[in-house]
Tab-separated table of C-alpha atoms in Angstrom:
chain	number	residue	atom	x	y	z
T	90	MET	CA	81.060	76.484	75.543
T	91	ARG	CA	80.397	75.792	79.154
T	92	MET	CA	80.985	77.569	81.859
T	93	PHE	CA	84.314	76.932	84.276
T	94	HIS	CA	84.790	78.112	87.711
T	95	THR	CA	87.180	77.172	90.753
T	96	SER	CA	86.729	78.898	93.977
T	97	VAL	CA	88.791	78.141	97.231
T	98	THR	CA	86.544	78.095	99.439
T	99	ASP	CA	88.647	77.804	102.132
T	100	LEU	CA	92.164	78.563	101.938
T	101	ARG	CA	94.720	77.351	104.546
T	102	GLN	CA	91.767	76.893	107.073
T	103	PRO	CA	92.114	75.621	110.638
T	104	PHE	CA	89.407	73.477	112.032
T	105	VAL	CA	89.725	71.718	115.054
T	106	GLU	CA	87.262	68.392	115.670
T	107	THR	CA	84.370	69.789	113.706
T	108	VAL	CA	84.988	70.892	109.763
T	109	GLU	CA	82.138	72.975	108.019
T	110	THR	CA	83.231	74.543	104.692
T	111	PHE	CA	82.519	77.496	103.961
T	112	PRO	CA	78.608	77.440	101.894
T	113	TYR	CA	79.402	77.681	98.555
T	114	GLU	CA	76.248	78.339	96.152
T	115	CYS	CA	76.625	76.845	92.351
T	116	GLY	CA	73.212	76.554	91.212
T	117	TRP	CA	74.751	77.250	87.524
T	118	ALA	CA	77.173	74.341	87.450
T	119	ASP	CA	76.351	70.383	86.424
T	120	GLU	CA	79.192	69.160	87.692
T	121	ALA	CA	80.913	69.905	90.883
T	122	ILE	CA	85.198	68.445	92.309
T	123	PHE	CA	85.927	69.653	95.395
T	124	PHE	CA	89.767	69.172	95.837
T	125	VAL	CA	90.959	68.901	99.857
T	126	THR	CA	94.112	69.520	100.558
T	127	ALA	CA	95.511	68.778	104.534
T	128	GLU	CA	98.199	71.084	104.371
T	129	THR	CA	101.696	70.930	106.258
T	130	GLY	CA	101.479	70.544	109.697
T	131	THR	CA	98.734	68.560	110.018
T	132	ASP	CA	99.187	66.122	112.069
T	133	GLU	CA	100.704	62.953	110.945
T	134	SER	CA	98.156	60.695	112.391
T	135	ALA	CA	95.068	62.931	111.983
T	136	GLN	CA	91.882	61.234	110.304
T	137	VAL	CA	90.291	63.827	108.300
T	138	SER	CA	86.487	62.163	107.179
T	139	LEU	CA	84.567	64.534	105.055
T	140	GLY	CA	80.808	63.973	103.648
T	141	VAL	CA	78.944	65.998	100.678
T	142	GLN	CA	76.393	67.956	102.022
T	143	LEU	CA	73.335	69.904	99.886
T	144	SER	CA	71.685	72.494	100.561
T	145	ALA	CA	68.340	74.108	99.265
T	146	ASP	CA	69.019	77.235	101.277
T	147	GLY	CA	72.572	77.411	102.299
T	148	ILE	CA	71.538	77.110	105.606
T	149	ARG	CA	70.520	73.767	106.254
T	150	TRP	CA	72.301	70.691	104.981
T	151	LEU	CA	71.366	67.128	104.268
T	152	ASP	CA	74.564	64.178	103.470
T	153	GLU	CA	74.493	63.667	99.573
T	154	GLY	CA	76.325	60.436	100.513
T	155	SER	CA	79.740	60.605	99.487
T	156	VAL	CA	82.594	60.648	101.717
T	157	LEU	CA	86.761	61.740	101.715
T	158	THR	CA	89.066	60.955	103.559
T	159	LEU	CA	92.628	62.174	104.651
T	160	ARG	CA	95.307	61.424	106.810
T	161	GLY	CA	98.234	63.646	107.296
T	162	PRO	CA	98.956	66.019	105.366
T	163	ALA	CA	97.618	64.734	101.762
T	164	SER	CA	95.201	65.579	99.204
T	165	GLY	CA	92.479	63.909	97.638
T	166	PHE	CA	89.276	64.787	95.659
T	167	VAL	CA	85.481	63.750	96.037
T	168	ARG	CA	83.302	63.966	92.192
T	169	VAL	CA	79.580	65.623	92.473
T	170	THR	CA	76.661	66.512	89.987
T	171	HIS	CA	73.053	66.941	90.348
T	172	PHE	CA	73.156	68.649	93.517
T	173	GLY	CA	70.740	71.485	93.702
T	174	GLY	CA	72.327	75.275	94.617
T	175	PHE	CA	74.531	75.197	98.106
T	176	LEU	CA	77.253	73.041	98.248
T	177	ARG	CA	80.195	72.529	101.023
T	178	LEU	CA	81.791	69.509	102.955
T	179	ALA	CA	81.414	68.620	106.349
T	180	GLY	CA	82.527	66.201	109.210
T	181	THR	CA	85.720	65.480	111.594
T	182	VAL	CA	89.188	65.830	112.286
T	183	ALA	CA	90.403	62.546	114.357
T	184	GLY	CA	93.375	61.444	115.925
T	185	GLY	CA	96.778	63.510	115.742
T	186	THR	CA	98.463	65.190	118.567
T	187	THR	CA	95.914	68.835	118.082
T	188	ASN	CA	92.228	67.184	116.969
T	189	GLY	CA	93.146	69.469	114.098
T	190	ALA	CA	93.875	70.226	110.147
T	191	THR	CA	94.931	72.885	108.122
T	192	LEU	CA	92.291	72.021	104.975
T	193	THR	CA	92.151	73.954	101.804
T	194	VAL	CA	88.948	73.500	99.326
T	195	ARG	CA	89.050	74.249	95.797
T	196	LEU	CA	85.877	73.696	94.192
T	197	ALA	CA	85.808	73.272	90.620
T	198	LEU	CA	82.326	74.070	88.823
T	199	LYS	CA	81.447	73.192	85.494
T	200	GLY	CA	78.173	74.007	83.685
J	66	MET	CA	74.175	81.925	80.151
J	67	LEU	CA	74.000	84.731	78.005
J	68	PRO	CA	76.827	86.931	76.619
J	69	THR	CA	77.302	89.767	78.005
J	70	GLN	CA	75.106	92.818	76.703
J	71	LEU	CA	75.061	96.270	77.560
J	72	ASP	CA	71.389	96.304	76.100
J	73	ARG	CA	69.834	93.576	78.557
J	74	LEU	CA	71.351	95.525	81.711
J	75	PRO	CA	69.057	97.166	84.089
J	76	GLY	CA	68.175	100.831	83.142
J	77	TYR	CA	69.993	102.276	85.533
J	78	PHE	CA	72.940	102.775	84.312
J	79	GLN	CA	73.969	106.307	82.513
J	80	PRO	CA	77.641	105.850	81.323
J	81	LEU	CA	80.524	107.904	80.063
J	82	PRO	CA	80.905	107.951	76.224
J	83	ASN	CA	83.063	104.810	76.552
J	84	VAL	CA	82.353	101.575	78.291
J	85	ILE	CA	85.406	99.537	78.971
J	86	VAL	CA	83.611	96.697	80.626
J	87	ALA	CA	79.612	96.169	80.844
J	88	ASP	CA	79.574	92.779	83.100
J	89	ASP	CA	76.006	90.982	83.202
J	90	PHE	CA	76.393	88.029	85.925
J	91	ASP	CA	73.816	86.142	84.025
J	92	ALA	CA	76.847	85.619	82.101
J	93	GLY	CA	78.946	84.205	84.702
J	94	LEU	CA	81.378	85.923	86.630
J	95	ASN	CA	83.111	88.117	84.059
J	96	GLY	CA	86.543	88.107	85.610
J	97	TRP	CA	85.203	89.023	89.020
J	98	MET	CA	87.099	87.296	91.670
J	99	ASP	CA	88.107	87.011	95.602
J	100	LEU	CA	90.397	89.514	96.227
J	101	ARG	CA	93.842	87.419	98.422
J	102	PRO	CA	97.020	88.181	99.283
J	103	ASN	CA	100.341	88.213	97.127
J	104	PHE	CA	101.274	84.185	97.553
J	105	VAL	CA	105.227	85.226	97.056
J	106	GLY	CA	107.135	84.144	100.659
J	107	ALA	CA	108.272	81.105	101.637
J	108	GLN	CA	105.733	77.797	101.541
J	109	PHE	CA	103.515	80.680	99.284
J	110	ALA	CA	103.151	82.057	102.214
J	111	ALA	CA	101.077	85.852	102.106
J	112	HIS	CA	103.320	88.792	101.942
J	113	SER	CA	101.286	91.068	104.381
J	114	HIS	CA	101.291	89.609	108.037
J	115	GLU	CA	99.285	92.750	109.541
J	116	ILE	CA	96.000	91.525	109.777
J	117	ASP	CA	94.533	88.226	107.912
J	118	LEU	CA	93.962	88.751	104.219
J	119	GLU	CA	93.514	84.819	103.408
J	120	HIS	CA	90.090	83.897	105.026
J	121	TRP	CA	87.624	86.419	103.691
J	122	GLY	CA	84.654	84.690	101.953
J	123	PRO	CA	84.505	83.392	98.694
J	124	VAL	CA	82.649	85.805	96.056
J	125	MET	CA	80.356	83.680	93.705
J	126	LEU	CA	77.071	83.600	91.614
J	127	SER	CA	74.233	83.792	93.507
J	128	SER	CA	70.462	83.240	92.365
J	129	ALA	CA	69.488	85.444	95.308
J	130	THR	CA	67.516	82.458	97.306
J	131	PHE	CA	66.159	81.624	100.694
J	132	ALA	CA	64.369	79.508	102.768
J	133	PHE	CA	60.963	81.143	102.635
J	134	ALA	CA	60.784	83.391	99.549
J	135	GLY	CA	62.497	81.371	97.404
J	136	THR	CA	65.058	82.347	93.744
J	137	HIS	CA	64.625	85.915	94.276
J	138	GLY	CA	66.862	86.691	90.969
J	139	SER	CA	69.030	89.391	89.859
J	140	ALA	CA	67.337	93.297	89.158
J	141	SER	CA	67.897	91.798	85.153
J	142	GLY	CA	67.526	87.492	84.875
J	143	THR	CA	68.929	85.280	87.482
J	144	TYR	CA	72.175	85.370	88.395
J	145	SER	CA	73.956	88.390	90.458
J	146	LEU	CA	77.592	88.529	91.845
J	147	ARG	CA	77.474	87.899	95.855
J	148	LEU	CA	80.126	88.612	98.260
J	149	PRO	CA	79.368	86.576	101.553
J	150	THR	CA	81.266	86.824	104.241
J	151	ARG	CA	81.936	84.638	107.149
J	152	SER	CA	82.053	85.837	110.861
J	153	PRO	CA	82.031	87.294	113.666
J	154	ALA	CA	83.777	90.926	113.482
J	155	ALA	CA	86.072	92.740	115.069
J	156	PRO	CA	85.152	95.318	117.883
J	157	PRO	CA	85.075	98.881	114.813
J	158	ASP	CA	88.040	100.655	116.569
J	159	GLN	CA	89.985	96.971	115.860
J	160	PRO	CA	91.336	95.928	112.366
J	161	PRO	CA	88.820	93.784	110.325
J	162	ALA	CA	88.696	89.853	111.940
J	163	PRO	CA	89.895	87.255	109.554
J	164	GLY	CA	86.884	86.362	107.550
J	165	SER	CA	84.499	88.989	108.326
J	166	MET	CA	84.929	90.794	105.232
J	167	SER	CA	84.306	89.421	101.256
J	168	LEU	CA	85.884	91.220	98.439
J	169	ALA	CA	85.668	91.094	94.577
J	170	ILE	CA	88.085	92.601	92.406
J	171	LYS	CA	88.423	92.607	88.145
J	172	ARG	CA	91.949	93.513	87.196
J	173	LEU	CA	91.506	96.434	84.030
J	174	SER	CA	93.911	98.783	82.536
J	175	CYS	CA	93.387	102.553	82.399
J	176	PRO	CA	92.592	103.515	78.542
J	177	ALA	CA	95.502	106.193	78.181
J	178	GLU	CA	92.884	109.141	76.524
J	179	ALA	CA	90.603	108.635	79.871
J	180	ALA	CA	90.264	111.752	81.740
J	181	ARG	CA	87.399	110.842	84.315
J	182	ILE	CA	86.158	107.361	85.083
J	183	ARG	CA	83.301	106.250	86.453
J	184	ILE	CA	81.775	102.892	88.039
J	185	GLU	CA	78.378	102.043	88.222
J	186	ALA	CA	76.584	99.264	89.457
J	187	VAL	CA	72.977	97.779	90.980
J	188	ILE	CA	73.218	96.658	94.438
J	189	ALA	CA	71.382	94.963	97.413
J	190	TYR	CA	72.351	93.143	100.807
J	191	SER	CA	71.183	90.872	103.503
J	192	THR	CA	71.903	89.367	106.620
J	193	VAL	CA	72.178	85.856	106.283
J	194	GLN	CA	68.619	84.551	107.489
J	195	ASP	CA	69.913	81.832	110.158
J	196	ARG	CA	67.895	82.693	113.188
J	197	PRO	CA	64.315	84.795	112.910
J	198	GLY	CA	63.723	88.324	113.595
J	199	LEU	CA	65.161	90.881	110.617
J	200	GLY	CA	69.090	91.897	110.941
J	201	SER	CA	69.513	95.277	109.696
J	202	GLU	CA	71.861	95.781	112.074
J	203	ALA	CA	74.453	92.908	111.707
J	204	MET	CA	75.927	94.568	108.219
J	205	ARG	CA	78.276	96.922	109.317
J	206	ALA	CA	79.450	98.640	106.308
J	207	PHE	CA	79.462	97.798	102.438
J	208	GLY	CA	81.166	100.104	99.711
J	209	LEU	CA	83.289	99.983	96.123
J	210	PHE	CA	86.782	101.593	95.159
J	211	ILE	CA	88.877	101.646	92.277
J	212	ASP	CA	92.532	100.803	92.357
J	213	LEU	CA	94.253	103.581	90.007
J	214	GLN	CA	98.220	104.260	90.027
J	215	ASP	CA	99.871	106.500	86.582
J	216	SER	CA	103.412	107.716	86.150
J	217	GLU	CA	103.278	109.414	89.524
J	218	HIS	CA	100.892	107.694	92.497
J	219	ARG	CA	98.686	104.882	93.035
J	220	PHE	CA	95.661	106.209	94.728
J	221	MET	CA	92.256	104.374	95.722
J	222	PRO	CA	88.970	106.899	95.832
J	223	GLY	CA	86.178	104.774	96.966
J	224	VAL	CA	83.126	105.010	98.873
J	225	ARG	CA	81.816	102.807	101.944
J	226	PHE	CA	78.293	103.025	103.320
J	227	VAL	CA	78.040	102.739	106.798
J	228	ASN	CA	75.086	100.364	108.196
J	229	ALA	CA	75.807	99.991	111.622
J	230	VAL	CA	78.209	99.917	113.660
J	231	SER	CA	78.241	97.345	117.333
J	232	GLY	CA	74.544	97.019	116.233
J	233	GLU	CA	73.492	100.233	116.400
J	234	PRO	CA	72.447	102.113	113.145
J	235	VAL	CA	74.232	104.612	111.373
J	236	ARG	CA	72.839	104.516	108.005
J	237	ARG	CA	76.378	107.123	106.143
J	238	TRP	CA	78.117	106.971	103.156
J	239	GLN	CA	81.775	108.292	103.500
J	240	TYR	CA	84.707	108.573	101.148
J	241	TYR	CA	88.219	107.826	100.793
J	242	ARG	CA	90.231	110.708	101.835
J	243	GLN	CA	93.285	111.775	102.075
J	244	THR	CA	95.262	110.274	105.004
J	245	ASP	CA	96.630	111.862	107.574
J	246	SER	CA	98.519	108.436	109.476
J	247	THR	CA	102.001	107.720	108.927
J	248	ASP	CA	102.630	104.535	107.354
J	249	VAL	CA	103.278	102.814	110.399
J	250	ASP	CA	99.881	103.901	112.312
J	251	TRP	CA	98.443	102.651	108.716
J	252	SER	CA	99.449	99.341	108.721
J	253	TYR	CA	99.082	98.944	112.744
J	254	GLY	CA	101.960	99.788	114.079
J	255	ARG	CA	103.798	97.397	111.965
J	256	GLU	CA	107.558	99.138	110.693
J	257	GLY	CA	108.486	98.947	106.570
J	258	ALA	CA	105.309	97.372	105.536
J	259	TRP	CA	104.134	96.553	102.191
J	260	HIS	CA	101.338	99.351	102.675
J	261	GLN	CA	102.262	102.778	102.163
J	262	ALA	CA	99.408	105.159	104.265
J	263	GLY	CA	96.693	105.074	101.715
J	264	VAL	CA	97.042	101.996	100.253
J	265	ASP	CA	94.395	99.034	100.772
J	266	PRO	CA	91.956	101.716	102.690
J	267	GLN	CA	89.323	98.877	103.378
J	268	TRP	CA	91.887	97.143	105.472
J	269	PHE	CA	94.142	99.680	106.858
J	270	GLY	CA	94.362	102.977	108.433
J	271	VAL	CA	93.236	104.063	112.088
J	272	ARG	CA	89.255	102.886	112.759
J	273	ASP	CA	86.947	104.475	115.511
J	274	ALA	CA	84.412	103.277	117.486
J	275	ASP	CA	81.576	105.036	115.370
J	276	GLY	CA	82.614	103.995	112.597
J	277	SER	CA	84.693	106.799	111.508
J	278	THR	CA	88.941	105.459	109.757
J	279	SER	CA	91.475	107.827	109.188
J	280	ALA	CA	90.953	107.051	105.401
J	281	THR	CA	87.527	107.978	105.144
J	282	SER	CA	85.792	111.216	105.370
J	283	TRP	CA	82.274	111.374	106.239
J	284	PHE	CA	79.458	113.052	103.674
J	285	ASP	CA	77.867	116.319	104.540
J	286	GLY	CA	74.138	115.255	105.583
J	287	ARG	CA	71.553	113.351	106.885
J	288	GLU	CA	71.476	109.766	107.145
J	289	GLN	CA	70.478	107.866	104.374
J	290	ARG	CA	68.013	105.101	103.981
J	291	LEU	CA	69.296	102.276	101.944
J	292	ILE	CA	65.926	100.032	101.354
J	293	TYR	CA	66.287	96.983	103.612
J	294	ASN	CA	62.742	95.759	103.116
J	295	GLU	CA	60.489	93.960	106.904
J	296	THR	CA	62.799	90.724	106.118
J	297	ASP	CA	66.536	89.183	105.277
J	298	ASP	CA	64.899	87.425	102.580
J	299	LYS	CA	63.521	90.791	100.475
J	300	ILE	CA	65.983	92.464	98.562
J	301	ASN	CA	66.045	95.508	96.528
J	302	TRP	CA	68.399	96.216	93.693
J	303	MET	CA	69.552	100.487	94.357
J	304	PRO	CA	71.910	102.259	91.917
J	305	ILE	CA	75.030	103.547	92.827
J	306	ALA	CA	78.287	105.715	90.598
J	307	LEU	CA	81.056	106.787	91.176
J	308	GLU	CA	82.645	109.273	88.636
J	309	PHE	CA	86.775	110.028	89.063
J	310	ASP	CA	88.862	112.620	87.598
J	311	LEU	CA	91.937	110.955	86.586
J	312	ARG	CA	93.813	113.996	85.521
J	313	SER	CA	93.033	115.918	88.994
J	314	ARG	CA	93.079	112.963	91.158
J	315	THR	CA	89.826	114.671	92.340
J	316	TYR	CA	86.461	113.256	92.701
J	317	VAL	CA	83.620	114.278	90.538
J	318	SER	CA	80.294	112.823	91.537
J	319	PHE	CA	78.687	110.050	93.598
J	320	THR	CA	75.174	108.700	93.641
J	321	ALA	CA	73.298	106.210	95.605
J	322	HIS	CA	69.504	105.269	95.293
J	323	GLY	CA	68.646	108.334	93.906
J	324	ARG	CA	70.788	110.451	96.373
J	325	GLU	CA	73.496	113.114	94.327
J	326	TYR	CA	76.383	113.224	97.459
J	327	ALA	CA	78.323	116.775	96.916
J	328	PHE	CA	82.639	116.392	97.852
J	329	PRO	CA	84.776	119.552	99.025
J	330	PRO	CA	86.289	120.867	96.352
J	331	GLY	CA	89.753	118.820	95.740
J	332	ALA	CA	88.710	116.148	97.699
J	333	GLY	CA	90.834	113.072	96.646
J	334	PRO	CA	91.774	109.662	98.312
J	335	SER	CA	95.934	109.308	99.459
J	336	LEU	CA	98.446	109.877	96.805
J	337	ALA	CA	100.984	107.251	97.470
J	338	SER	CA	104.331	106.664	95.608
J	339	PRO	CA	103.749	104.350	92.472
J	340	TYR	CA	104.760	100.166	93.069
J	341	ALA	CA	106.910	98.176	90.717
J	342	ASN	CA	104.284	97.174	87.266
J	343	ILE	CA	101.155	98.119	87.824
J	344	SER	CA	100.980	101.664	86.217
J	345	GLY	CA	98.338	101.831	84.859
J	346	LEU	CA	96.725	99.345	86.246
J	347	LEU	CA	92.586	99.782	86.643
J	348	ASN	CA	91.296	98.063	89.269
J	349	PRO	CA	87.484	98.040	90.845
J	350	VAL	CA	86.489	96.479	93.853
J	351	PHE	CA	83.359	96.057	95.964
J	352	PHE	CA	83.619	95.044	99.483
J	353	VAL	CA	81.032	94.180	102.662
J	354	GLU	CA	81.910	93.949	105.945
J	355	THR	CA	80.010	92.316	108.771
J	356	ASP	CA	79.226	93.672	112.394
J	357	GLY	CA	78.681	90.882	114.713
J	358	ASP	CA	78.578	87.387	114.898
J	359	ARG	CA	75.949	86.961	111.634
J	360	ARG	CA	77.262	86.557	107.512
J	361	VAL	CA	76.043	89.100	105.598
J	362	ASP	CA	76.073	89.100	101.874
J	363	LEU	CA	76.160	91.818	99.154
J	364	TYR	CA	74.793	91.536	95.709
J	365	VAL	CA	75.866	93.176	92.841
J	366	ASP	CA	73.633	92.873	89.530
J	367	SER	CA	75.682	94.266	86.400
J	368	VAL	CA	78.549	96.669	87.188
J	369	VAL	CA	79.462	99.215	83.912
J	370	VAL	CA	83.019	100.941	84.012
J	371	SER	CA	83.308	103.403	81.710
J	372	TYR	CA	85.570	106.754	80.930
J	373	ALA	CA	85.263	110.176	78.984
J	374	THR	CA	88.457	112.125	77.356
J	375	ASP	CA	89.810	114.869	77.410
J	376	GLU	CA	87.960	116.183	74.350
J	377	GLU	CA	84.421	114.993	75.644
J	378	VAL	CA	85.021	115.890	78.634
J	379	ALA	CA	85.444	119.562	77.707
J	380	ARG	CA	82.421	119.458	75.753
């Protein structure tokens, strides 16, 4: 049986303009899905743009290429495979009255 | 991944006769997870608002991989349980800042015949190597405790290694004692809080600038230099073991990296009134706290929880 684990890497975490989710080590896993929720209270016109990033050490990050975009309070997901040892999302919050968003990130891992 | 097997664990362990769990992190997280609050409020709000309990760093399986050293692995195998903090820390005489800790918990129940309980682990610790130099003073503290409740009390025996405070080395162990704080002082001035005095001493209780708290006593004796190697990406695995008498609710023994610590006669944790629906719970917890503006990690390799019966203690 394969191993499965979901980590809530960022729970109702407030971000202003720049988003960097918690660097998560998951080299044991073969596949991952980031489930992202912009929580209630996030401005209706705020646009959250997040890209998947990879890292060899959990400190220095490179874009993987996959992108997830949310507008206002909403949820979405992005799938990733073949990612090495560390994963996170990085991006921006634009628009809205506060230039901010409260995000919950659930990283579902299987391997 | 391999199945959990006691005979695969590193050779540091000396469990009591009855092993409840022997968790090898090469076989996965084994039920260890983030310690988070009770989401029972409106819109799933946390039950407790004295401090921010939602943003601690999330625990993960780690191969202990570094930029220059590569993969360190664990004491036995590849994976350990990693507790990573966020940053920054609050001053040491203030409540913990959001995200300045990471905590891992496993939720079990205590066998009725258990008279003594013992928790053992192999640990290593490091500061995230995000800048040149040695980060040894960025780690404020780490430790372990056991959340227990019998028919009369809830109590949390445990130990805390205060590594550094405000960047200055301390290197001494504390144990959780009976607090003299009132419930209000314990919960940072909040009336009617969920936390009785003595409950969750890793978060609550009056804190002082030297690393003391109203929940802890320092062990007698000189400082202990746990291994922190000459660079942040060299970690050394060290055993710790805490044993507790469930009948008298007092400490039996604590050892860390080859040193035995003596408790004063009758020393034990605070004895709070029981909480609803959790009698018989046995929840071991590991935790780590940053001291400054850097993330720090506690690595836990295998964990063994064992017990002895009254008859076995008497032998």
